[in-house]
Amino acid sequence: MMLPAASALDPAPKTALPMAGAADKPAAKAPAKSPAQKAMEKLGLRRDIDLALHLPLRYEDETRITRLADARDGEVVQFEGEVTHSEVLIRSRRQLLVTVDDGSDTCVLRFLNFYPSHQKTLSVGAWVRVRGELRGGFLGREMVHPHFKLAGGELPGALTPVYPTSAGLPQVYLRKAVLSGLARADLSETIPAPFLSKNMPLRLSSLREALQFLHHPTPDVALQTLEDRSHPAWQRLKAEELLAQQISQLQSRRVRAAMRAPALNGPAMRGTHCTLQEQLLERLPFRLTGAQQRVSAEIEVDLKKNVPMHRLLQGDVGAGKTVVAALAAARCIDAGWQCALMAPTEILAEQHFSKLISWLEPLGIKTARLTGSQKPKERREMLALVESGEAGLVIGTHAVIQSKVKFKNLALAIIDEQHRFGVAQRLALRSKMTHEGQEPHLLMMTATPIPRTLAMSYYADLDVSTLDELPPGRTPIVTKLVNDARRDEVIARIQAQIAQGRQIYWVCPLIEESESIDLVNATQTHAALSEALPGVMVGLLHSRMPPAEKKAVMSLFTEGVMAVLVSTTVIEVGVDVPNASLMVIEHAERFGLSQLHQLRGRVGRGAAASACVLLYSTGDAPRLGEVARARLKAMVETNDGFEIARRDLDIRGPGEFLGARQSGAAMLRFADLQTDAGLLAWAREVAPLMLDQYPDLAERHVLRWLGGKAEFLKA
Ligand code: ADP
Ligand code: MG
């Protein structure tokens, strides 16, 4: 289901950055890397500043020695004492038990794995320093696998940081790397003093002080303020991060404002009595909703300007985005330019193709189609149509951005379900379409809306149009949660729907990174349903099928010949079969919220009452996990895509929400747009001032914080 990795298109080579330190040499010529170095790179720890900005998850307090008598069970404590007893016990498994006495109480250290060196250090009579979680045990108080060393030696003056790490990267190694990164990194001030005094908590520390503190806080700090990130040092970091993001967005907005795009002012050839748009509207079997008219007008205003449009059209599933796209395309083609429409899957491209063709070809518009699975001959013909400019409309999958595709004069690029494309692919689309120094207008469409506050505050470089009204005549979809154990009831329901001439989607589980298991599941379900529903045509659709076969299955379903379509998530986006009235989602607990909502949007497209059954299974657990439960509950409680997006944001947090949507890498690491609204307001105010008055500092600030990711934020 995933699009191919976009690495070949990656527009932001990380090696373009200034590097410091021998370990940071560009990948190509560097000597073989150790597993730890590789793991560090995976974590994005390439530059000194990256290391300095890699902040602890939590801290360990090794700064003090506690008397055992003063410590409570469950507490993590460090104490010093004498080993009074040591023995290897052989019960169900071999274990080492060591008793340590600190004069106030004793504690048993229990090791299930141990080496002779353990026994040597912990031999009777030795003085040791021990740190671990104290528990009330069988033999009195005990610690399981505590840290220990010989007593004596200085106590550290600061808390010990524990860093987020990954397999193959030992904490000790990482700690050293961070420490030296912190020492080497350029942490000179980038924010001029007058801007800092605009907001009091920021004055309290410089970036250098904030980082030094957060890596090694003094033991007297209120740990709560580190945990909830309300400490002034955290405030400073979050403000810096938000400022970098705002400056970067503003920069790209300004760069774009300086670029030129063809102003699509009206028909190239006068004389026809009405425009293509008017003709299209006349031929549509329905009237536009108020929302469709409004967003079309917003888009039209942009297209008439000679500055490239950068607009996101968001509207719930079924809100009618396609016709808005068609109207924009008609305006573009009418003005004598080409329009490209890119969809994430062949099925969706196909659907657009047939729908838009049925709308636009009667108006004399020629369409070219580009997909990955095309035969060479057909492809050559299509490429020629695109290059000569004969095709006004070009529709396809990511095949549209391949290097062989040359447009004659492209003025408008429309990307459907934009979140399904990598940022790199979107950038590639824009750059390849450059025509005599001009950029194309860009319209992105999504059914996974960004909550309004987020969109407005975060995307300084994106204009947003919203379809907040569904076409009339839709009946709301009723969503039910059903335990997988009650499958039979679901099958009875399917039979009832079929008896009424309706059609059914059955979506099979998505198991991450295991397409083959998905397939087994879908195949089994398909067989089981075929058997349970004799005389009914049950089809199977999955991503490994050859495109021609997919197309054949899809058209049987679209034409109403096939009653039940079992599928993996290939139907996730954009498929339009109004007669389908029941959607069954198997293992619904494994899907993300927005994905569930997208899937559900495949039904409820006609006038018939529609339903969505979320089949869930708790596996071996007695009940569902909390997050899965919150997701399913949201699905049952609301049909509104914006409400769903809001809840998704609550469940996942903005970092992950935006991250998953944009590039797979969270864009805000420290700040939280909800709790840090005040800092965001500060950053929005300061960003333009920095760019105008201190462009060099602004540049340095962005590079420090975003490095190679700055490009990504602009896409
Ligand atoms: P989405 O926003 O999910 O892409 P579509 O563009 O596929 O939605 O539209 C969903 C369905 O609604 C299509 O069958 C489309 O033809 C129909 N539709 C769109 N606009 C209207 C309207 N104003 N009135 C009635 N039906 C409409
Ligand atoms: Mg759509």
XYZ file of C-alpha atoms and ligand atoms in Angstrom:
743
model
C 0.000 0.000 0.000
C 2.842 2.387 0.635
C 4.220 4.425 -2.173
C 7.732 3.576 -3.208
C 10.367 5.312 -1.170
C 11.044 8.734 -2.510
C 14.753 8.673 -1.838
C 15.711 9.172 -5.439
C 13.719 12.357 -5.416
C 14.976 13.572 -2.092
C 15.489 17.264 -2.650
C 17.302 17.918 0.574
C 20.621 16.103 0.604
C 21.715 16.097 4.196
C 25.336 16.453 3.220
C 24.725 19.998 2.083
C 25.003 21.105 5.667
C 28.148 22.298 7.340
C 29.481 19.421 9.353
C 31.568 19.384 12.425
C 33.530 16.579 13.971
C 35.221 13.662 12.256
C 32.298 11.335 12.791
C 30.063 13.667 10.840
C 31.764 13.418 7.459
C 29.361 12.902 4.556
C 28.265 9.310 4.228
C 29.717 8.521 0.805
C 33.430 8.667 1.581
C 33.415 7.901 5.263
C 35.079 4.728 6.530
C 32.812 1.873 7.568
C 30.516 2.979 10.351
C 30.084 1.213 13.633
C 26.603 -0.008 14.523
C 26.403 2.746 17.131
C 27.221 5.408 14.537
C 24.618 3.999 12.206
C 22.065 3.994 14.986
C 22.923 7.619 15.759
C 22.343 8.601 12.144
C 19.032 6.834 12.174
C 18.044 8.967 15.112
C 19.013 12.007 13.047
C 22.057 12.720 15.180
C 24.468 13.905 12.534
C 25.669 17.346 13.509
C 26.982 18.577 16.845
C 23.886 20.695 17.181
C 21.674 17.645 16.611
C 23.393 15.976 19.540
C 23.066 19.075 21.675
C 19.350 19.147 20.884
C 18.866 15.473 21.707
C 17.283 15.879 25.094
C 16.901 13.390 27.928
C 13.752 11.356 28.323
C 14.213 11.340 32.060
C 16.914 11.590 34.692
C 18.483 9.422 37.323
C 19.501 10.881 40.610
C 22.973 9.692 41.525
C 23.771 12.860 43.404
C 22.909 11.654 46.869
C 23.196 8.705 49.191
C 19.999 7.755 51.010
C 19.811 5.929 54.325
C 17.905 2.695 53.755
C 15.864 3.356 56.877
C 14.638 6.630 55.299
C 13.706 5.140 51.934
C 10.251 3.910 50.998
C 9.458 0.780 49.021
C 8.964 1.542 45.340
C 11.465 4.410 45.449
C 14.611 4.435 43.330
C 17.434 5.079 45.748
C 21.176 5.013 45.985
C 22.827 3.812 49.148
C 26.214 2.663 50.393
C 26.912 -0.237 52.699
C 28.936 -3.314 53.503
C 28.331 -6.717 51.938
C 27.503 -9.025 54.810
C 26.420 -12.119 52.939
C 26.674 -13.537 49.420
C 25.372 -16.814 48.086
C 24.372 -18.494 44.845
C 20.984 -20.034 45.181
C 19.780 -22.793 42.876
C 16.006 -22.792 42.791
C 14.115 -22.898 39.533
C 17.086 -21.008 38.169
C 20.485 -19.987 39.422
C 20.593 -16.646 41.154
C 22.988 -14.544 43.143
C 21.741 -13.104 46.438
C 23.843 -10.466 48.173
C 22.970 -8.793 51.461
C 24.193 -5.233 52.010
C 23.994 -3.436 55.351
C 24.216 0.369 55.491
C 24.010 0.619 59.262
C 20.351 1.679 59.240
C 18.865 -1.372 57.513
C 19.760 -4.199 55.151
C 18.842 -4.858 51.552
C 19.114 -8.006 49.441
C 20.414 -7.600 45.892
C 19.020 -10.247 43.579
C 20.695 -11.116 40.254
C 19.198 -13.644 37.860
C 22.042 -13.153 35.430
C 25.491 -12.692 36.817
C 29.156 -13.164 36.104
C 32.081 -14.059 38.331
C 33.038 -10.358 38.257
C 29.734 -9.533 39.981
C 30.536 -11.962 42.746
C 34.036 -10.578 43.078
C 32.961 -6.953 43.498
C 30.171 -8.004 45.827
C 32.222 -10.252 48.050
C 31.632 -10.240 51.792
C 33.311 -7.317 53.512
C 33.285 -5.052 50.430
C 31.852 -1.512 50.654
C 29.584 -0.851 47.704
C 27.417 1.878 46.252
C 24.093 0.489 44.984
C 21.271 2.121 43.020
C 17.927 0.596 42.141
C 14.263 0.288 42.953
C 13.603 -0.767 46.504
C 10.960 -3.419 47.026
C 9.532 -5.206 49.977
C 10.534 -8.794 49.238
C 10.393 -12.283 50.611
C 13.581 -11.933 52.589
C 12.962 -8.329 53.611
C 13.778 -5.410 51.354
C 15.416 -6.138 48.055
C 16.539 -4.758 44.703
C 16.479 -6.786 41.507
C 19.414 -6.150 39.182
C 20.514 -2.876 40.762
C 23.464 -0.851 39.514
C 26.436 -1.208 41.804
C 30.099 -0.336 42.136
C 32.648 -0.062 44.910
C 31.762 2.671 47.370
C 33.620 5.954 47.548
C 34.348 8.294 44.672
C 32.728 11.613 44.167
C 28.994 12.028 43.807
C 27.993 13.823 40.604
C 26.677 17.358 41.069
C 23.890 16.988 38.508
C 21.176 14.508 37.628
C 22.223 11.827 35.173
C 20.406 12.099 31.824
C 18.752 9.105 30.206
C 18.438 9.678 26.450
C 15.990 8.273 23.943
C 17.982 5.671 22.086
C 17.550 2.669 19.846
C 18.875 -0.834 19.479
C 22.619 -0.939 18.991
C 23.215 2.372 20.676
C 24.219 1.948 24.307
C 23.182 4.703 26.696
C 26.763 5.230 27.832
C 28.003 5.759 24.278
C 25.159 8.136 23.517
C 25.738 10.067 26.727
C 29.357 10.648 25.767
C 28.428 11.638 22.229
C 25.841 14.125 23.466
C 28.263 15.563 25.972
C 30.916 16.205 23.341
C 28.326 17.437 20.836
C 27.104 19.868 23.439
C 30.639 21.067 24.084
C 31.472 21.538 20.386
C 28.198 22.870 19.023
C 27.875 26.515 18.134
C 25.274 27.753 20.580
C 25.800 31.445 20.096
C 22.693 33.579 20.482
C 20.599 33.977 17.345
C 17.663 35.845 18.845
C 18.344 39.539 19.363
C 17.752 40.731 22.915
C 14.838 43.081 22.176
C 12.804 40.149 20.887
C 13.504 38.089 23.955
C 12.310 40.732 26.347
C 8.942 40.596 24.660
C 8.264 37.440 26.575
C 9.457 37.023 30.106
C 10.229 33.328 30.509
C 12.600 33.480 27.580
C 14.834 36.032 29.176
C 15.651 33.678 31.970
C 18.152 31.652 30.035
C 20.084 31.591 26.811
C 19.983 28.595 24.520
C 23.352 27.538 25.859
C 22.218 27.757 29.468
C 18.938 26.051 28.698
C 20.652 23.123 27.006
C 23.327 22.783 29.616
C 20.686 22.729 32.273
C 18.400 20.252 30.534
C 21.224 17.830 29.903
C 22.520 18.080 33.450
C 19.977 19.646 35.772
C 20.929 20.440 39.330
C 19.361 18.043 41.808
C 17.275 20.760 43.449
C 15.078 21.211 40.347
C 11.380 20.451 40.662
C 11.262 17.357 38.461
C 7.650 18.120 37.609
C 8.698 21.231 35.661
C 11.033 19.098 33.557
C 8.415 16.470 32.983
C 5.666 18.837 31.933
C 8.209 21.031 30.164
C 7.111 24.165 31.958
C 10.614 24.911 33.229
C 12.068 28.136 31.769
C 14.789 26.115 30.063
C 12.128 24.120 28.255
C 10.191 27.281 27.415
C 13.293 28.697 25.833
C 13.852 25.620 23.700
C 10.261 25.419 22.575
C 10.222 29.093 21.687
C 13.386 28.631 19.610
C 11.923 25.677 17.797
C 8.663 27.443 17.004
C 10.550 30.494 15.834
C 12.632 28.411 13.446
C 9.517 26.827 12.024
C 7.736 30.157 11.605
C 10.739 31.820 9.974
C 11.097 28.925 7.600
C 7.443 29.066 6.595
C 7.623 32.790 6.146
C 10.752 32.491 4.041
C 9.091 30.077 1.695
C 6.019 32.253 1.542
C 8.204 35.165 0.482
C 10.151 33.090 -1.997
C 6.881 32.006 -3.505
C 5.533 35.542 -3.610
C 8.564 36.474 -5.679
C 7.957 33.647 -8.139
C 5.791 33.981 -11.163
C 2.998 31.763 -12.379
C 0.805 32.115 -15.422
C -2.218 34.224 -14.609
C -5.165 32.162 -15.784
C -7.404 34.979 -16.784
C -9.909 33.527 -19.127
C -10.324 31.710 -22.407
C -7.328 31.850 -24.708
C -9.638 31.870 -27.672
C -12.447 34.322 -27.445
C -15.429 33.890 -29.606
C -16.992 30.899 -27.941
C -20.036 32.193 -26.211
C -19.314 30.652 -22.843
C -16.277 29.462 -20.917
C -15.358 25.835 -20.368
C -16.265 26.263 -16.717
C -19.722 27.468 -17.603
C -20.161 24.624 -20.035
C -19.058 22.135 -17.406
C -21.454 23.526 -14.828
C -24.262 23.282 -17.329
C -23.577 19.626 -18.005
C -23.276 18.496 -14.379
C -26.189 16.386 -13.141
C -26.274 18.418 -9.913
C -25.961 21.963 -8.646
C -22.880 22.980 -6.708
C -23.314 23.285 -2.982
C -22.715 26.675 -1.406
C -19.397 25.427 -0.072
C -18.303 24.212 -3.506
C -19.144 27.599 -5.004
C -17.248 29.394 -2.287
C -14.048 27.367 -2.556
C -14.174 27.481 -6.355
C -14.281 31.245 -6.120
C -11.315 31.238 -3.716
C -9.330 29.100 -6.110
C -10.292 31.270 -9.042
C -8.981 34.384 -7.340
C -5.630 32.641 -6.860
C -5.458 31.336 -10.395
C -5.953 34.792 -11.847
C -2.848 36.045 -10.073
C 0.622 35.744 -11.527
C 1.911 34.333 -8.211
C 1.794 30.547 -7.794
C -1.155 29.329 -5.781
C -0.332 27.144 -2.783
C -3.671 26.024 -1.547
C -4.999 23.083 0.391
C -8.582 22.117 -0.327
C -9.877 20.135 2.580
C -13.249 18.529 2.689
C -14.651 15.469 4.294
C -14.903 12.253 2.342
C -17.723 12.640 -0.150
C -17.826 16.426 0.150
C -17.347 16.731 -3.602
C -13.758 17.798 -4.118
C -13.484 16.225 -7.552
C -15.833 18.658 -9.217
C -13.991 21.583 -7.662
C -10.794 20.184 -9.155
C -12.517 19.766 -12.507
C -13.619 23.390 -12.498
C -10.099 24.581 -11.735
C -8.780 22.328 -14.497
C -11.336 23.720 -16.933
C -10.253 27.274 -16.157
C -6.626 26.371 -16.691
C -7.190 24.553 -19.954
C -9.505 27.269 -21.187
C -6.670 29.736 -20.725
C -4.520 27.607 -23.016
C -2.408 25.800 -20.422
C -2.016 22.226 -19.240
C -3.292 20.831 -15.971
C -1.958 17.728 -14.205
C -3.895 15.725 -11.690
C -2.010 13.266 -9.555
C -3.583 10.564 -7.400
C -1.854 8.151 -5.040
C -3.165 4.883 -6.486
C -3.979 3.572 -9.927
C -7.525 2.812 -8.902
C -8.062 6.346 -7.833
C -6.343 7.732 -10.901
C -8.629 5.498 -12.930
C -11.705 6.803 -11.148
C -10.678 10.378 -11.682
C -9.920 9.559 -15.228
C -13.322 8.172 -16.014
C -15.205 10.809 -14.086
C -13.280 13.773 -15.383
C -13.315 12.382 -18.894
C -17.049 12.036 -18.756
C -17.242 15.648 -17.678
C -14.498 17.243 -19.738
C -14.089 15.301 -22.969
C -17.497 16.296 -24.275
C -16.194 19.856 -23.973
C -13.390 19.018 -26.371
C -10.598 18.578 -23.808
C -8.037 15.919 -24.621
C -6.764 13.839 -21.732
C -3.562 11.847 -21.312
C -3.147 9.161 -18.728
C 0.123 8.131 -17.094
C 0.427 5.184 -14.750
C 3.176 2.813 -13.732
C 1.611 -0.244 -15.300
C 1.180 1.121 -18.802
C 2.411 -0.794 -21.827
C 5.404 0.908 -23.486
C 3.508 1.709 -26.655
C 0.598 3.327 -24.868
C 3.003 5.171 -22.662
C 4.928 6.576 -25.609
C 1.713 7.837 -27.125
C 0.686 9.458 -23.886
C 4.090 11.092 -23.393
C 3.857 12.536 -26.888
C 0.429 13.982 -26.122
C 1.804 15.609 -22.984
C 4.907 16.986 -24.645
C 3.129 18.415 -27.666
C 0.589 20.083 -25.445
C -2.222 18.317 -27.281
C -3.421 16.871 -23.989
C -4.791 19.665 -21.864
C -5.374 17.398 -18.926
C -2.846 14.864 -17.660
C -3.990 12.372 -15.060
C -1.944 9.735 -13.340
C -0.147 8.315 -10.373
C 3.359 9.303 -9.374
C 4.291 8.265 -12.917
C 3.444 11.881 -13.711
C 6.592 13.131 -12.018
C 9.026 10.770 -13.694
C 11.815 12.441 -15.569
C 10.632 11.275 -19.013
C 7.451 13.256 -18.682
C 7.808 16.669 -20.292
C 4.991 19.139 -20.281
C 4.579 21.740 -22.953
C 3.113 24.371 -20.679
C 1.881 23.231 -17.344
C 0.126 25.827 -15.225
C -1.826 23.903 -12.629
C -0.942 20.805 -10.631
C -3.661 19.200 -8.554
C -2.711 16.569 -6.010
C -5.487 14.425 -4.632
C -5.205 12.879 -1.182
C -2.028 14.873 -0.752
C -1.108 13.257 2.530
C -0.505 10.015 0.666
C 2.352 11.535 -1.250
C 5.766 12.055 0.191
C 6.826 15.635 0.569
C 9.703 14.895 -1.768
C 7.285 13.844 -4.462
C 5.321 17.027 -4.109
C 8.499 19.056 -4.438
C 9.490 17.090 -7.518
C 6.127 17.768 -9.074
C 6.518 21.480 -8.616
C 10.049 21.728 -9.831
C 9.620 19.629 -12.957
C 6.815 21.793 -14.124
C 8.791 24.954 -14.199
C 8.113 26.662 -17.476
C 10.300 29.546 -18.624
C 11.007 30.574 -15.076
C 7.414 30.180 -14.022
C 6.015 27.833 -11.417
C 2.713 26.043 -11.693
C -0.165 26.769 -9.370
C -0.568 24.034 -6.797
C -3.842 22.742 -5.447
C -3.673 19.961 -2.875
C -6.748 18.103 -1.787
C -7.265 16.132 1.358
C -10.066 14.406 3.202
C -8.059 14.329 6.409
C -8.488 17.883 7.474
C -6.038 19.761 9.573
C -7.911 21.245 12.517
C -8.445 24.892 11.785
C -6.351 26.342 14.585
C -3.485 24.127 13.638
C -3.700 25.037 9.975
C -3.847 28.741 10.633
C -1.124 28.948 13.169
C 1.216 26.375 11.846
C 1.123 26.623 8.090
C 2.131 30.188 7.508
C 2.827 29.227 3.911
C -0.396 27.515 3.021
C -3.800 28.889 2.151
C -6.649 26.645 3.140
C -10.076 26.265 1.556
C -12.631 24.172 3.337
C -15.662 22.310 2.026
C -17.743 22.294 5.167
C -20.978 21.124 3.624
C -21.892 17.766 2.132
C -23.951 17.535 -1.058
C -27.646 17.210 -0.244
C -29.502 13.938 -0.002
C -26.943 11.965 1.967
C -28.169 9.878 4.838
C -25.822 9.694 7.770
C -23.849 6.491 8.175
C -24.646 4.474 11.266
C -21.522 2.977 12.783
C -21.604 -0.133 14.973
C -18.930 -1.874 16.969
C -19.182 -5.640 16.807
C -16.983 -8.184 18.505
C -15.341 -10.488 16.018
C -16.965 -13.419 17.801
C -20.286 -12.277 16.328
C -19.293 -12.494 12.681
C -22.330 -14.620 11.866
C -24.645 -11.731 12.639
C -22.674 -9.566 10.278
C -23.032 -12.119 7.526
C -26.800 -12.214 8.103
C -26.821 -8.461 7.731
C -24.905 -8.709 4.474
C -27.502 -11.122 3.158
C -30.281 -8.702 4.023
C -28.507 -5.885 2.188
C -27.919 -8.020 -0.874
C -31.610 -8.942 -0.882
C -32.318 -5.230 -1.223
C -29.969 -4.979 -4.183
C -27.225 -3.236 -2.229
C -23.492 -3.772 -2.346
C -20.976 -4.353 0.404
C -17.335 -3.585 1.048
C -15.410 -5.846 3.396
C -12.006 -4.453 4.299
C -9.380 -6.743 5.713
C -6.854 -5.986 8.365
C -3.921 -3.876 7.815
C -0.897 -5.424 9.349
C 1.923 -3.034 9.187
C 4.919 -4.064 7.159
C 3.409 -7.366 6.340
C 1.620 -7.254 3.069
C 1.816 -11.009 2.799
C -0.172 -11.508 5.999
C -2.703 -8.950 4.791
C -3.047 -11.031 1.722
C -3.559 -14.309 3.553
C -6.220 -12.659 5.639
C -8.032 -11.179 2.694
C -7.857 -14.449 0.801
C -9.238 -16.418 3.729
C -12.044 -13.976 4.335
C -12.855 -14.009 0.652
C -13.110 -17.806 0.670
C -15.197 -17.828 3.842
C -17.616 -15.218 2.525
C -17.945 -16.927 -0.841
C -18.929 -20.081 0.984
C -21.333 -18.320 3.353
C -23.028 -16.488 0.501
C -23.847 -19.054 -2.181
C -24.974 -17.634 -5.484
C -23.543 -14.202 -4.692
C -20.568 -12.808 -6.551
C -17.835 -12.058 -4.022
C -14.724 -10.380 -5.407
C -11.233 -9.936 -4.059
C -9.017 -6.912 -4.473
C -5.514 -6.504 -3.101
C -2.456 -4.507 -3.911
C -0.432 -7.415 -5.316
C -2.876 -8.075 -8.119
C -1.844 -7.060 -11.625
C -3.418 -3.703 -12.475
C -5.549 -5.129 -15.258
C -7.090 -7.603 -12.863
C -7.706 -4.899 -10.281
C -9.392 -2.825 -12.922
C -11.577 -5.747 -13.972
C -12.672 -6.467 -10.394
C -13.306 -2.797 -9.733
C -15.457 -2.396 -12.793
C -17.546 -5.477 -11.928
C -18.198 -3.863 -8.577
C -18.805 -0.396 -9.989
C -21.297 -1.805 -12.498
C -23.176 -3.548 -9.716
C -22.545 -7.076 -10.983
C -20.447 -7.985 -7.965
C -22.305 -7.719 -4.665
C -19.465 -8.050 -2.180
C -15.941 -6.753 -2.541
C -13.340 -8.099 -0.139
C -10.290 -5.929 -0.167
C -7.139 -4.913 1.602
C -6.866 -1.186 2.097
C -6.421 -0.462 -1.619
C -9.899 1.030 -1.624
C -8.983 3.416 1.109
C -9.201 6.563 -0.879
C -11.567 8.016 -3.351
C -13.511 5.059 -4.694
C -17.039 6.074 -5.593
C -19.792 3.436 -5.805
C -23.023 5.071 -4.613
C -24.945 1.770 -4.418
C -22.609 0.407 -1.748
C -24.403 0.735 1.576
C -22.488 -1.443 4.004
C -18.842 -1.299 4.963
C -17.390 -3.985 7.176
C -13.933 -3.319 8.562
C -12.260 -6.345 10.019
C -9.788 -5.866 12.893
C -10.838 -2.253 13.061
C -8.701 -1.867 16.167
C -5.606 -1.998 14.012
C -6.449 0.997 11.859
C -5.696 4.631 12.516
C -8.597 6.953 13.113
C -8.367 8.967 9.949
C -7.982 5.806 7.941
C -11.121 4.342 9.476
C -12.948 7.518 8.629
C -11.695 7.445 5.053
C -12.795 3.858 4.684
C -16.202 4.558 6.110
C -16.584 7.360 3.587
C -16.824 4.751 0.813
C -20.442 4.181 1.825
C -23.211 6.693 2.378
C -22.616 8.117 -1.094
C -26.115 7.526 -2.358
C -29.539 8.104 -0.868
C -29.785 4.665 0.797
C -29.274 4.379 4.542
C -25.737 3.161 5.047
C -23.909 1.447 7.825
C -20.363 0.750 8.861
C -19.563 -2.270 10.996
C -16.301 -2.150 12.890
C -15.372 -5.714 13.695
C -12.865 -5.757 16.498
C -10.927 -8.440 18.219
C -9.079 -8.192 21.481
C -6.775 -11.062 20.620
C -5.499 -12.721 23.753
C -6.112 -9.641 25.867
C -9.278 -9.386 27.965
C -10.144 -6.071 26.363
C -8.991 -3.481 23.876
C -6.121 -1.131 24.600
C -6.982 2.394 25.592
C -5.913 4.092 22.363
C -7.741 1.601 20.172
C -10.832 2.048 22.321
C -10.663 5.845 22.016
C -10.424 5.551 18.239
C -13.372 3.188 17.860
C -15.437 5.265 20.250
C -14.778 8.377 18.169
C -15.906 6.502 15.062
C -19.183 5.491 16.661
C -19.846 8.919 18.078
C -19.243 11.117 15.063
C -19.358 11.192 11.288
C -17.801 14.599 11.026
C -14.332 14.564 9.522
C -13.285 17.677 11.377
C -14.365 16.281 14.708
C -12.538 13.066 13.835
C -9.405 15.045 13.025
C -9.707 16.922 16.291
C -9.996 13.695 18.263
C -7.146 12.191 16.331
C -5.106 15.179 17.358
C -6.097 14.606 20.976
C -5.239 10.940 20.837
C -1.939 11.345 19.048
C -0.724 14.849 19.768
C 0.164 17.413 17.101
C 3.750 16.335 16.577
C 2.749 12.925 15.469
C -0.373 14.145 13.730
C 1.526 16.517 11.500
C 4.505 14.239 11.273
C 2.577 11.320 9.912
C 0.834 13.608 7.517
C 3.846 15.409 6.202
C 6.986 13.409 6.002
C 6.975 10.593 8.457
C 9.220 12.637 10.702
C 7.613 14.756 13.348
C 8.286 18.384 12.660
C 7.938 19.762 16.142
C 9.958 17.843 18.654
C 9.559 19.971 21.712
C 6.729 22.434 21.354
C 3.113 21.433 21.653
C 0.784 23.643 19.670
C -1.965 23.308 22.201
C -0.101 23.968 25.412
C 2.377 26.381 23.875
C -0.055 28.686 22.114
C 1.528 31.654 23.879
C 4.991 30.802 22.595
C 3.591 30.243 19.125
C 2.036 33.708 19.197
C 5.419 35.107 20.197
C 7.153 33.231 17.374
C 4.649 34.469 14.805
C 5.223 38.020 15.914
C 8.991 37.793 15.963
C 9.548 35.784 12.757
C 8.855 38.631 10.281
C 10.891 41.068 12.365
C 13.848 38.698 12.409
C 13.651 38.192 8.649
C 13.469 41.916 7.968
C 15.919 43.222 10.505
C 18.339 40.356 11.089
C 18.291 38.168 7.981
C 21.649 36.552 8.780
C 20.622 35.581 12.273
C 17.314 34.296 10.943
C 19.160 32.132 8.441
C 21.450 30.726 11.112
C 18.569 30.081 13.409
C 16.668 28.060 10.818
C 19.742 26.095 9.808
C 20.523 25.284 13.410
C 17.063 24.027 14.155
C 15.850 22.532 10.932
C 18.993 21.715 9.019
C 18.011 19.814 5.916
C 14.408 19.639 6.980
C 13.803 23.274 6.129
C 13.142 22.308 2.518
C 10.554 19.818 3.632
C 8.585 22.397 5.493
C 8.173 24.339 2.315
C 6.533 21.587 0.333
P -14.571 13.633 -2.349
O -14.615 14.989 -1.743
O -14.493 12.572 -1.319
O -13.511 13.504 -3.409
P -16.292 13.247 -4.593
O -15.776 14.377 -5.385
O -15.864 11.879 -5.004
O -15.973 13.443 -3.058
O -17.859 13.365 -4.548
C -18.670 12.397 -3.930
C -19.932 12.170 -4.714
O -20.804 13.297 -4.621
C -19.702 11.974 -6.196
O -20.552 10.967 -6.642
C -20.062 13.315 -6.789
O -20.439 13.217 -8.134
C -21.180 13.756 -5.895
N -21.359 15.212 -5.803
C -20.401 16.142 -5.772
N -20.913 17.379 -5.654
C -22.258 17.233 -5.593
C -23.357 18.135 -5.456
N -23.157 19.457 -5.345
N -24.580 17.609 -5.423
C -24.780 16.286 -5.520
N -23.808 15.378 -5.650
C -22.542 15.836 -5.683
Mg -11.911 12.307 -3.731
